[in-house]
Amino acid sequence: MLLSTKGDYGVRALIDLAKHAGEGPVQRSDIARRRQLPESYLDHLLAQLRRDGFVRSTRGPGGGHELTRPAEEITLLSVLECLEGSLAPMVCVADANRGGESLCGQSWVWAEIYDDMRARLAAVTIAELVEHERQHERAIAANYSI
Amino acid sequence: MLLSTKGDYGVRALIDLAKHAGEGPVQRSDIARRRQLPESYLDHLLAQLRRDGFVRSTRGPGGGHELTRPAEEITLLSVLECLEGSLAPMVCVADANRGGESLCGQSWVWAEIYDDMRARLAAVTIAELVEHERQHERAIAANYSI
DNA sequence: TACAATGCTGAGTAGTTTAGTCGTGAATCG
DNA sequence: CGATTCACGACTAAACTACTCAGCATTGTA
């Protein structure tokens, strides 16, 4: 039932891009270094995010990656579904298979859980994750200063 | 994010045992046939369920498997955690790792989802799944009789 | 006591997925 | 042109999934 590292790393990368929004293109290597991610793997994740329109990239010196939209408009759900595919816990529970067909055994329970989960993930934006991280940093800093 | 077949099959097997509770031991081969599960695989799942005290078994002719407790007392959560291990969507979100340590990035969202999910699964019993299946069977039968 | 029916256990395995690396090529800036 | 950056596809080691199978242990019946 674990989320793969794709979703985890990809969201971390977008948080990084959101934090540096408006400062021009951010390079892969900087994201990888700051977030402690393997750069050549991050490569593939950024490619997927670009294909799905979350980021745009420019090549050449001074090139890099940027968000295409404000972080407030990017939901956690959309990013995870981009990188992980469907988050459905059982195949018969995925959106496509919900056309009146019987949800057998325990699957009706999982269908409810899945719907709640998606609603929850759709209600959180990258901007909120950035804000959460900033608060966390302030808490750490306050601890040190005591 | 998919549940494995272990949890799925195991719950199906327990539903079968619950339906035949009070009729003496139920044989592996009967469960496998009725629920369309590979018998030699079901073998391992029943072994795990026995180790964790969900079923007891008797060998020899006339032997088989039985629930150790009423189906009303067996929650879906306990069965799934027996067969799947932790259902946590991220390692840092698992129960063991929740001692005040920082839930970084998106993990605080998943921690909330995880808690809700476990509460939901803990509120459903095998008895309810049996009842749900019976209702479904009645609906099918009614359709045929029209 | 023999034997047949049943469960128990661990080894093995083919296929898939995960989490990457690496090399080459393409675009761009100076 | 040459340095810098992204783009893309091939490749891979390790782990996991979903099994099968052989052989042993236990028990009821004749």
CSV table of C-alpha atoms (C1' of nucleotides) in Angstrom, one decimal:
chain,number,residue,atom,x,y,z
A,1,MET,CA,0.0,0.0,0.0
A,2,LEU,CA,3.0,2.3,-0.1
A,3,LEU,CA,3.2,5.3,-2.3
A,4,SER,CA,6.2,5.0,-4.5
A,5,THR,CA,9.1,7.4,-4.4
A,6,LYS,CA,7.9,8.9,-7.6
A,7,GLY,CA,5.1,10.7,-5.9
A,8,ASP,CA,7.1,11.6,-2.9
A,9,TYR,CA,10.1,13.0,-4.9
A,10,GLY,CA,7.9,14.7,-7.5
A,11,VAL,CA,6.0,16.6,-4.8
A,12,ARG,CA,9.3,17.6,-3.1
A,13,ALA,CA,10.6,18.9,-6.4
A,14,LEU,CA,7.4,21.0,-7.0
A,15,ILE,CA,7.7,22.4,-3.5
A,16,ASP,CA,11.2,23.5,-4.4
A,17,LEU,CA,10.1,25.1,-7.6
A,18,ALA,CA,7.3,26.8,-5.8
A,19,LYS,CA,9.7,28.2,-3.3
A,20,HIS,CA,11.8,29.7,-6.0
A,21,ALA,CA,9.0,30.8,-8.3
A,22,GLY,CA,9.6,34.2,-9.9
A,23,GLU,CA,13.4,33.8,-9.7
A,24,GLY,CA,13.8,32.4,-13.2
A,25,PRO,CA,14.5,28.8,-14.2
A,26,VAL,CA,15.6,26.4,-11.5
A,27,GLN,CA,18.2,23.8,-12.5
A,28,ARG,CA,17.6,20.1,-11.9
A,29,SER,CA,20.9,19.8,-10.1
A,30,ASP,CA,19.9,22.5,-7.6
A,31,ILE,CA,16.6,20.7,-6.9
A,32,ALA,CA,18.4,17.4,-6.5
A,33,ARG,CA,21.0,18.9,-4.2
A,34,ARG,CA,18.6,20.8,-2.0
A,35,ARG,CA,16.1,18.0,-1.7
A,36,GLN,CA,18.6,15.2,-1.6
A,37,LEU,CA,17.2,13.4,-4.6
A,38,PRO,CA,19.1,11.4,-7.2
A,39,GLU,CA,19.4,13.8,-10.1
A,40,SER,CA,19.2,11.2,-12.9
A,41,TYR,CA,16.0,9.8,-11.4
A,42,LEU,CA,14.5,13.3,-10.9
A,43,ASP,CA,15.1,13.7,-14.6
A,44,HIS,CA,12.3,11.3,-15.4
A,45,LEU,CA,10.0,12.8,-12.9
A,46,LEU,CA,10.4,16.3,-14.3
A,47,ALA,CA,9.9,14.9,-17.8
A,48,GLN,CA,6.5,13.4,-16.7
A,49,LEU,CA,5.5,16.7,-14.9
A,50,ARG,CA,6.4,18.6,-18.1
A,51,ARG,CA,4.4,16.3,-20.3
A,52,ASP,CA,1.4,16.8,-18.1
A,53,GLY,CA,1.8,20.6,-18.0
A,54,PHE,CA,2.9,21.2,-14.4
A,55,VAL,CA,6.3,22.6,-15.4
A,56,ARG,CA,8.0,24.1,-18.4
A,57,SER,CA,11.7,23.9,-19.1
A,58,THR,CA,14.3,25.9,-21.0
A,59,ARG,CA,17.6,24.4,-22.2
A,60,GLY,CA,21.0,25.9,-22.4
A,61,PRO,CA,23.0,27.9,-19.9
A,62,GLY,CA,20.7,29.6,-17.4
A,63,GLY,CA,18.0,27.1,-18.3
A,64,GLY,CA,16.0,25.0,-15.9
A,65,HIS,CA,12.5,24.4,-14.7
A,66,GLU,CA,9.6,26.6,-13.7
A,67,LEU,CA,6.0,26.0,-12.6
A,68,THR,CA,3.5,26.8,-15.4
A,69,ARG,CA,0.8,28.0,-12.9
A,70,PRO,CA,0.7,29.5,-9.4
A,71,ALA,CA,1.3,26.9,-6.7
A,72,GLU,CA,-2.1,27.7,-5.3
A,73,GLU,CA,-3.7,26.1,-8.3
A,74,ILE,CA,-1.8,22.8,-8.2
A,75,THR,CA,-3.5,20.2,-6.1
A,76,LEU,CA,-1.6,17.3,-4.4
A,77,LEU,CA,-4.1,14.9,-6.0
A,78,SER,CA,-3.3,16.0,-9.6
A,79,VAL,CA,0.5,15.7,-9.0
A,80,LEU,CA,0.3,12.3,-7.5
A,81,GLU,CA,-2.0,11.0,-10.2
A,82,CYS,CA,0.4,12.3,-12.8
A,83,LEU,CA,3.3,10.5,-11.3
A,84,GLU,CA,1.7,7.4,-9.7
A,85,GLY,CA,-1.2,6.7,-12.0
A,86,SER,CA,-4.4,5.8,-10.3
A,87,LEU,CA,-4.3,5.8,-6.5
A,88,ALA,CA,-7.1,3.3,-6.3
A,89,PRO,CA,-6.5,0.6,-3.6
A,90,MET,CA,-8.2,-2.1,-5.6
A,91,VAL,CA,-8.6,-2.3,-9.4
A,92,CYS,CA,-12.4,-2.7,-9.2
A,93,VAL,CA,-12.5,0.6,-7.3
A,94,ALA,CA,-10.8,2.8,-9.9
A,95,ASP,CA,-12.9,5.5,-11.5
A,96,ALA,CA,-13.2,3.7,-14.8
A,97,ASN,CA,-14.7,0.6,-13.3
A,98,ARG,CA,-17.5,2.3,-11.3
A,99,GLY,CA,-20.3,2.0,-13.9
A,100,GLY,CA,-22.9,0.3,-11.8
A,101,GLU,CA,-21.0,-2.9,-11.6
A,102,SER,CA,-21.0,-4.8,-8.4
A,103,LEU,CA,-18.4,-3.9,-5.8
A,104,CYS,CA,-17.8,-7.4,-4.4
A,105,GLY,CA,-16.5,-8.5,-1.0
A,106,GLN,CA,-14.8,-5.6,0.8
A,107,SER,CA,-14.5,-3.3,-2.2
A,108,TRP,CA,-17.4,-1.1,-1.3
A,109,VAL,CA,-15.5,-0.1,1.8
A,110,TRP,CA,-12.4,0.7,-0.2
A,111,ALA,CA,-14.5,2.7,-2.7
A,112,GLU,CA,-15.6,5.0,0.2
A,113,ILE,CA,-12.1,5.3,1.5
A,114,TYR,CA,-10.8,6.0,-2.0
A,115,ASP,CA,-13.4,8.8,-2.5
A,116,ASP,CA,-12.5,10.4,0.8
A,117,MET,CA,-8.8,10.1,0.1
A,118,ARG,CA,-9.1,11.8,-3.3
A,119,ALA,CA,-11.2,14.6,-1.9
A,120,ARG,CA,-8.6,15.2,0.8
A,121,LEU,CA,-5.7,15.2,-1.6
A,122,ALA,CA,-7.7,17.5,-4.0
A,123,ALA,CA,-8.1,20.0,-1.1
A,124,VAL,CA,-4.4,20.5,-0.5
A,125,THR,CA,-2.2,22.6,-2.9
A,126,ILE,CA,1.5,22.8,-3.4
A,127,ALA,CA,1.3,26.3,-1.9
A,128,GLU,CA,0.0,24.9,1.3
A,129,LEU,CA,2.8,22.4,1.5
A,130,VAL,CA,5.3,25.3,1.0
A,131,GLU,CA,3.6,27.2,3.8
A,132,HIS,CA,3.7,24.1,6.0
A,133,GLU,CA,7.4,23.7,5.3
A,134,ARG,CA,8.1,27.4,6.1
A,135,GLN,CA,6.3,27.0,9.5
A,136,HIS,CA,8.3,24.0,10.2
A,137,GLU,CA,11.5,25.8,9.5
A,138,ARG,CA,10.5,28.7,11.8
A,139,ALA,CA,9.8,26.2,14.5
A,140,ILE,CA,13.3,24.7,14.1
A,141,ALA,CA,14.9,28.1,14.1
A,142,ALA,CA,13.0,29.1,17.2
A,143,ASN,CA,14.2,26.0,19.0
A,144,TYR,CA,17.8,26.7,18.2
A,145,SER,CA,17.6,30.3,19.3
A,146,ILE,CA,16.4,29.3,22.8
B,1,MET,CA,-1.1,1.9,-4.0
B,2,LEU,CA,-2.9,-1.4,-4.7
B,3,LEU,CA,-3.8,-3.8,-2.0
B,4,SER,CA,-2.3,-7.1,-2.8
B,5,THR,CA,-4.3,-10.2,-3.4
B,6,LYS,CA,-3.4,-11.5,0.0
B,7,GLY,CA,-5.7,-9.2,1.8
B,8,ASP,CA,-8.4,-9.6,-0.9
B,9,TYR,CA,-8.3,-13.4,-0.9
B,10,GLY,CA,-7.9,-13.7,2.9
B,11,VAL,CA,-11.0,-11.6,3.5
B,12,ARG,CA,-12.9,-13.7,1.0
B,13,ALA,CA,-11.9,-16.8,2.8
B,14,LEU,CA,-13.0,-15.5,6.1
B,15,ILE,CA,-16.3,-14.5,4.6
B,16,ASP,CA,-16.7,-18.0,3.5
B,17,LEU,CA,-15.8,-19.4,6.9
B,18,ALA,CA,-18.3,-17.0,8.5
B,19,LYS,CA,-21.1,-18.1,6.2
B,20,HIS,CA,-20.5,-21.7,7.2
B,21,ALA,CA,-19.8,-21.1,10.9
B,22,GLY,CA,-21.4,-23.7,13.1
B,23,GLU,CA,-21.3,-26.4,10.5
B,24,GLY,CA,-18.0,-27.9,11.6
B,25,PRO,CA,-14.6,-27.5,9.9
B,26,VAL,CA,-14.6,-26.2,6.4
B,27,GLN,CA,-12.0,-27.6,4.0
B,28,ARG,CA,-9.5,-25.5,2.1
B,29,SER,CA,-10.5,-27.1,-1.1
B,30,ASP,CA,-14.1,-26.1,-0.6
B,31,ILE,CA,-13.2,-22.5,0.2
B,32,ALA,CA,-10.9,-22.4,-2.9
B,33,ARG,CA,-13.6,-23.8,-5.2
B,34,ARG,CA,-16.4,-21.6,-3.9
B,35,ARG,CA,-14.4,-18.4,-3.9
B,36,GLN,CA,-12.3,-19.2,-7.0
B,37,LEU,CA,-9.0,-18.9,-5.3
B,38,PRO,CA,-5.8,-20.9,-6.0
B,39,GLU,CA,-5.8,-23.6,-3.3
B,40,SER,CA,-2.1,-23.8,-2.8
B,41,TYR,CA,-1.9,-20.1,-2.3
B,42,LEU,CA,-4.8,-20.0,0.0
B,43,ASP,CA,-2.9,-22.4,2.0
B,44,HIS,CA,-0.3,-19.8,3.0
B,45,LEU,CA,-3.0,-17.2,3.8
B,46,LEU,CA,-4.8,-19.6,6.1
B,47,ALA,CA,-1.6,-20.4,7.8
B,48,GLN,CA,-1.0,-16.7,8.6
B,49,LEU,CA,-4.6,-16.3,9.8
B,50,ARG,CA,-4.1,-19.3,12.1
B,51,ARG,CA,-0.8,-17.9,13.5
B,52,ASP,CA,-2.6,-14.7,14.3
B,53,GLY,CA,-5.5,-16.5,15.9
B,54,PHE,CA,-8.3,-15.7,13.4
B,55,VAL,CA,-8.9,-19.4,12.6
B,56,ARG,CA,-8.2,-22.7,14.1
B,57,SER,CA,-7.7,-25.9,12.1
B,58,THR,CA,-8.0,-29.6,12.6
B,59,ARG,CA,-6.1,-32.2,10.5
B,60,GLY,CA,-7.2,-35.6,9.3
B,61,PRO,CA,-10.4,-36.7,7.6
B,62,GLY,CA,-13.2,-34.3,8.4
B,63,GLY,CA,-10.7,-31.7,9.3
B,64,GLY,CA,-10.6,-28.1,8.1
B,65,HIS,CA,-10.8,-24.5,9.3
B,66,GLU,CA,-13.1,-22.6,11.5
B,67,LEU,CA,-13.3,-19.1,12.9
B,68,THR,CA,-12.1,-18.8,16.5
B,69,ARG,CA,-14.5,-16.0,17.3
B,70,PRO,CA,-17.9,-14.7,16.0
B,71,ALA,CA,-17.6,-12.8,12.7
B,72,GLU,CA,-19.1,-9.8,14.5
B,73,GLU,CA,-15.9,-9.5,16.5
B,74,ILE,CA,-13.5,-9.6,13.5
B,75,THR,CA,-12.7,-6.2,12.0
B,76,LEU,CA,-11.6,-5.8,8.4
B,77,LEU,CA,-8.7,-3.7,9.7
B,78,SER,CA,-7.3,-6.5,11.8
B,79,VAL,CA,-7.5,-9.1,9.0
B,80,LEU,CA,-5.8,-6.8,6.5
B,81,GLU,CA,-3.1,-5.9,8.8
B,82,CYS,CA,-2.5,-9.5,9.6
B,83,LEU,CA,-2.1,-10.4,5.9
B,84,GLU,CA,-0.7,-7.2,4.4
B,85,GLY,CA,1.4,-5.9,7.2
B,86,SER,CA,1.1,-2.1,7.8
B,87,LEU,CA,-1.3,-0.3,5.5
B,88,ALA,CA,0.5,3.0,5.9
B,89,PRO,CA,0.9,4.9,2.6
B,90,MET,CA,4.3,6.2,3.6
B,91,VAL,CA,6.8,4.7,5.9
B,92,CYS,CA,7.1,7.9,8.0
B,93,VAL,CA,3.4,7.7,8.6
B,94,ALA,CA,3.3,4.2,10.1
B,95,ASP,CA,2.3,4.0,13.8
B,96,ALA,CA,5.7,3.2,15.0
B,97,ASN,CA,7.2,6.4,13.5
B,98,ARG,CA,4.8,8.8,15.0
B,99,GLY,CA,6.6,9.8,18.1
B,100,GLY,CA,6.8,13.6,17.7
B,101,GLU,CA,9.1,13.4,14.7
B,102,SER,CA,8.5,15.8,11.9
B,103,LEU,CA,6.1,14.7,9.2
B,104,CYS,CA,7.9,16.3,6.2
B,105,GLY,CA,6.6,17.4,2.9
B,106,GLN,CA,3.2,15.9,2.1
B,107,SER,CA,3.3,13.2,4.9
B,108,TRP,CA,1.1,15.1,7.3
B,109,VAL,CA,-1.7,14.9,4.8
B,110,TRP,CA,-1.2,11.2,4.4
B,111,ALA,CA,-1.1,10.7,8.2
B,112,GLU,CA,-4.6,12.2,8.4
B,113,ILE,CA,-5.8,10.0,5.5
B,114,TYR,CA,-4.2,6.9,7.1
B,115,ASP,CA,-5.9,7.6,10.4
B,116,ASP,CA,-9.3,8.0,8.8
B,117,MET,CA,-8.7,4.9,6.7
B,118,ARG,CA,-7.9,2.7,9.7
B,119,ALA,CA,-10.9,4.0,11.6
B,120,ARG,CA,-13.1,3.1,8.7
B,121,LEU,CA,-11.7,-0.3,8.3
B,122,ALA,CA,-11.9,-0.9,12.1
B,123,ALA,CA,-15.6,-0.1,11.9
B,124,VAL,CA,-16.4,-2.9,9.4
B,125,THR,CA,-16.6,-6.5,10.5
B,126,ILE,CA,-16.6,-9.8,8.6
B,127,ALA,CA,-20.2,-10.2,9.7
B,128,GLU,CA,-21.1,-7.0,7.9
B,129,LEU,CA,-19.4,-8.2,4.8
B,130,VAL,CA,-21.4,-11.4,4.9
B,131,GLU,CA,-24.6,-9.5,5.3
B,132,HIS,CA,-23.6,-7.3,2.4
B,133,GLU,CA,-23.0,-10.3,0.3
B,134,ARG,CA,-26.3,-11.9,1.2
B,135,GLN,CA,-28.1,-8.7,0.2
B,136,HIS,CA,-26.3,-8.7,-3.1
B,137,GLU,CA,-27.3,-12.3,-3.7
B,138,ARG,CA,-30.9,-11.4,-3.0
B,139,ALA,CA,-30.8,-8.6,-5.4
B,140,ILE,CA,-29.4,-10.9,-8.1
B,141,ALA,CA,-32.1,-13.5,-7.4
B,142,ALA,CA,-34.8,-10.8,-7.6
B,143,ASN,CA,-33.6,-9.7,-11.0
B,144,TYR,CA,-33.7,-13.2,-12.3
B,145,SER,CA,-37.2,-13.8,-11.1
B,146,ILE,CA,-38.6,-10.7,-12.9
C,1,DT,C1',-2.2,-51.1,12.4
C,2,DA,C1',-2.7,-49.5,7.7
C,3,DC,C1',-4.1,-46.0,5.0
C,4,DA,C1',-6.5,-42.2,3.3
C,5,DA,C1',-7.7,-37.5,4.1
C,6,DT,C1',-6.5,-33.5,5.6
C,7,DG,C1',-3.5,-29.5,7.1
C,8,DC,C1',1.7,-27.6,7.6
C,9,DT,C1',6.0,-25.9,5.9
C,10,DG,C1',9.6,-24.4,3.3
C,11,DA,C1',11.9,-24.1,-1.1
C,12,DG,C1',11.6,-22.6,-5.6
C,13,DT,C1',10.1,-19.6,-9.6
C,14,DA,C1',8.4,-16.7,-13.5
C,15,DG,C1',7.0,-12.3,-14.1
C,16,DT,C1',6.5,-7.5,-12.7
C,17,DT,C1',7.7,-3.4,-10.5
C,18,DT,C1',10.8,-0.2,-8.3
C,19,DA,C1',14.4,2.8,-8.3
C,20,DG,C1',17.5,3.9,-10.2
C,21,DT,C1',22.1,4.6,-13.8
C,22,DC,C1',24.2,5.8,-18.2
C,23,DG,C1',25.0,7.4,-22.7
C,24,DT,C1',23.8,10.0,-26.4
C,25,DG,C1',21.5,13.7,-28.5
C,26,DA,C1',19.3,18.3,-28.9
C,27,DA,C1',18.8,23.2,-27.8
C,28,DT,C1',20.7,27.5,-26.3
C,29,DC,C1',23.8,31.2,-24.7
C,30,DG,C1',28.0,33.7,-25.1
D,1,DC,C1',32.4,26.8,-31.6
D,2,DG,C1',32.0,25.1,-26.9
D,3,DA,C1',30.0,25.0,-22.5
D,4,DT,C1',25.8,24.3,-20.3
D,5,DT,C1',21.5,22.6,-19.6
D,6,DC,C1',17.5,19.6,-20.6
D,7,DA,C1',15.5,15.1,-23.3
D,8,DC,C1',15.0,10.5,-24.1
D,9,DG,C1',15.6,5.7,-24.3
D,10,DA,C1',18.1,1.6,-23.1
D,11,DC,C1',19.6,-0.9,-19.5
D,12,DT,C1',19.8,-3.2,-14.8
D,13,DA,C1',19.9,-5.0,-9.9
D,14,DA,C1',17.0,-5.9,-6.3
D,15,DA,C1',12.7,-6.6,-4.4
D,16,DC,C1',8.1,-8.1,-4.5
D,17,DT,C1',4.0,-10.7,-6.1
D,18,DA,C1',1.5,-14.6,-6.8
D,19,DC,C1',2.0,-18.4,-7.2
D,20,DT,C1',3.4,-24.1,-7.5
D,21,DC,C1',5.2,-28.2,-5.5
D,22,DA,C1',7.2,-31.8,-2.7
D,23,DG,C1',7.4,-33.8,1.5
D,24,DC,C1',6.0,-34.1,6.3
D,25,DA,C1',2.7,-34.2,10.3
D,26,DT,C1',-1.7,-35.4,12.2
D,27,DT,C1',-6.0,-37.7,12.6
D,28,DG,C1',-10.2,-40.6,11.7
D,29,DT,C1',-11.8,-45.0,10.0
D,30,DA,C1',-11.6,-49.9,8.7
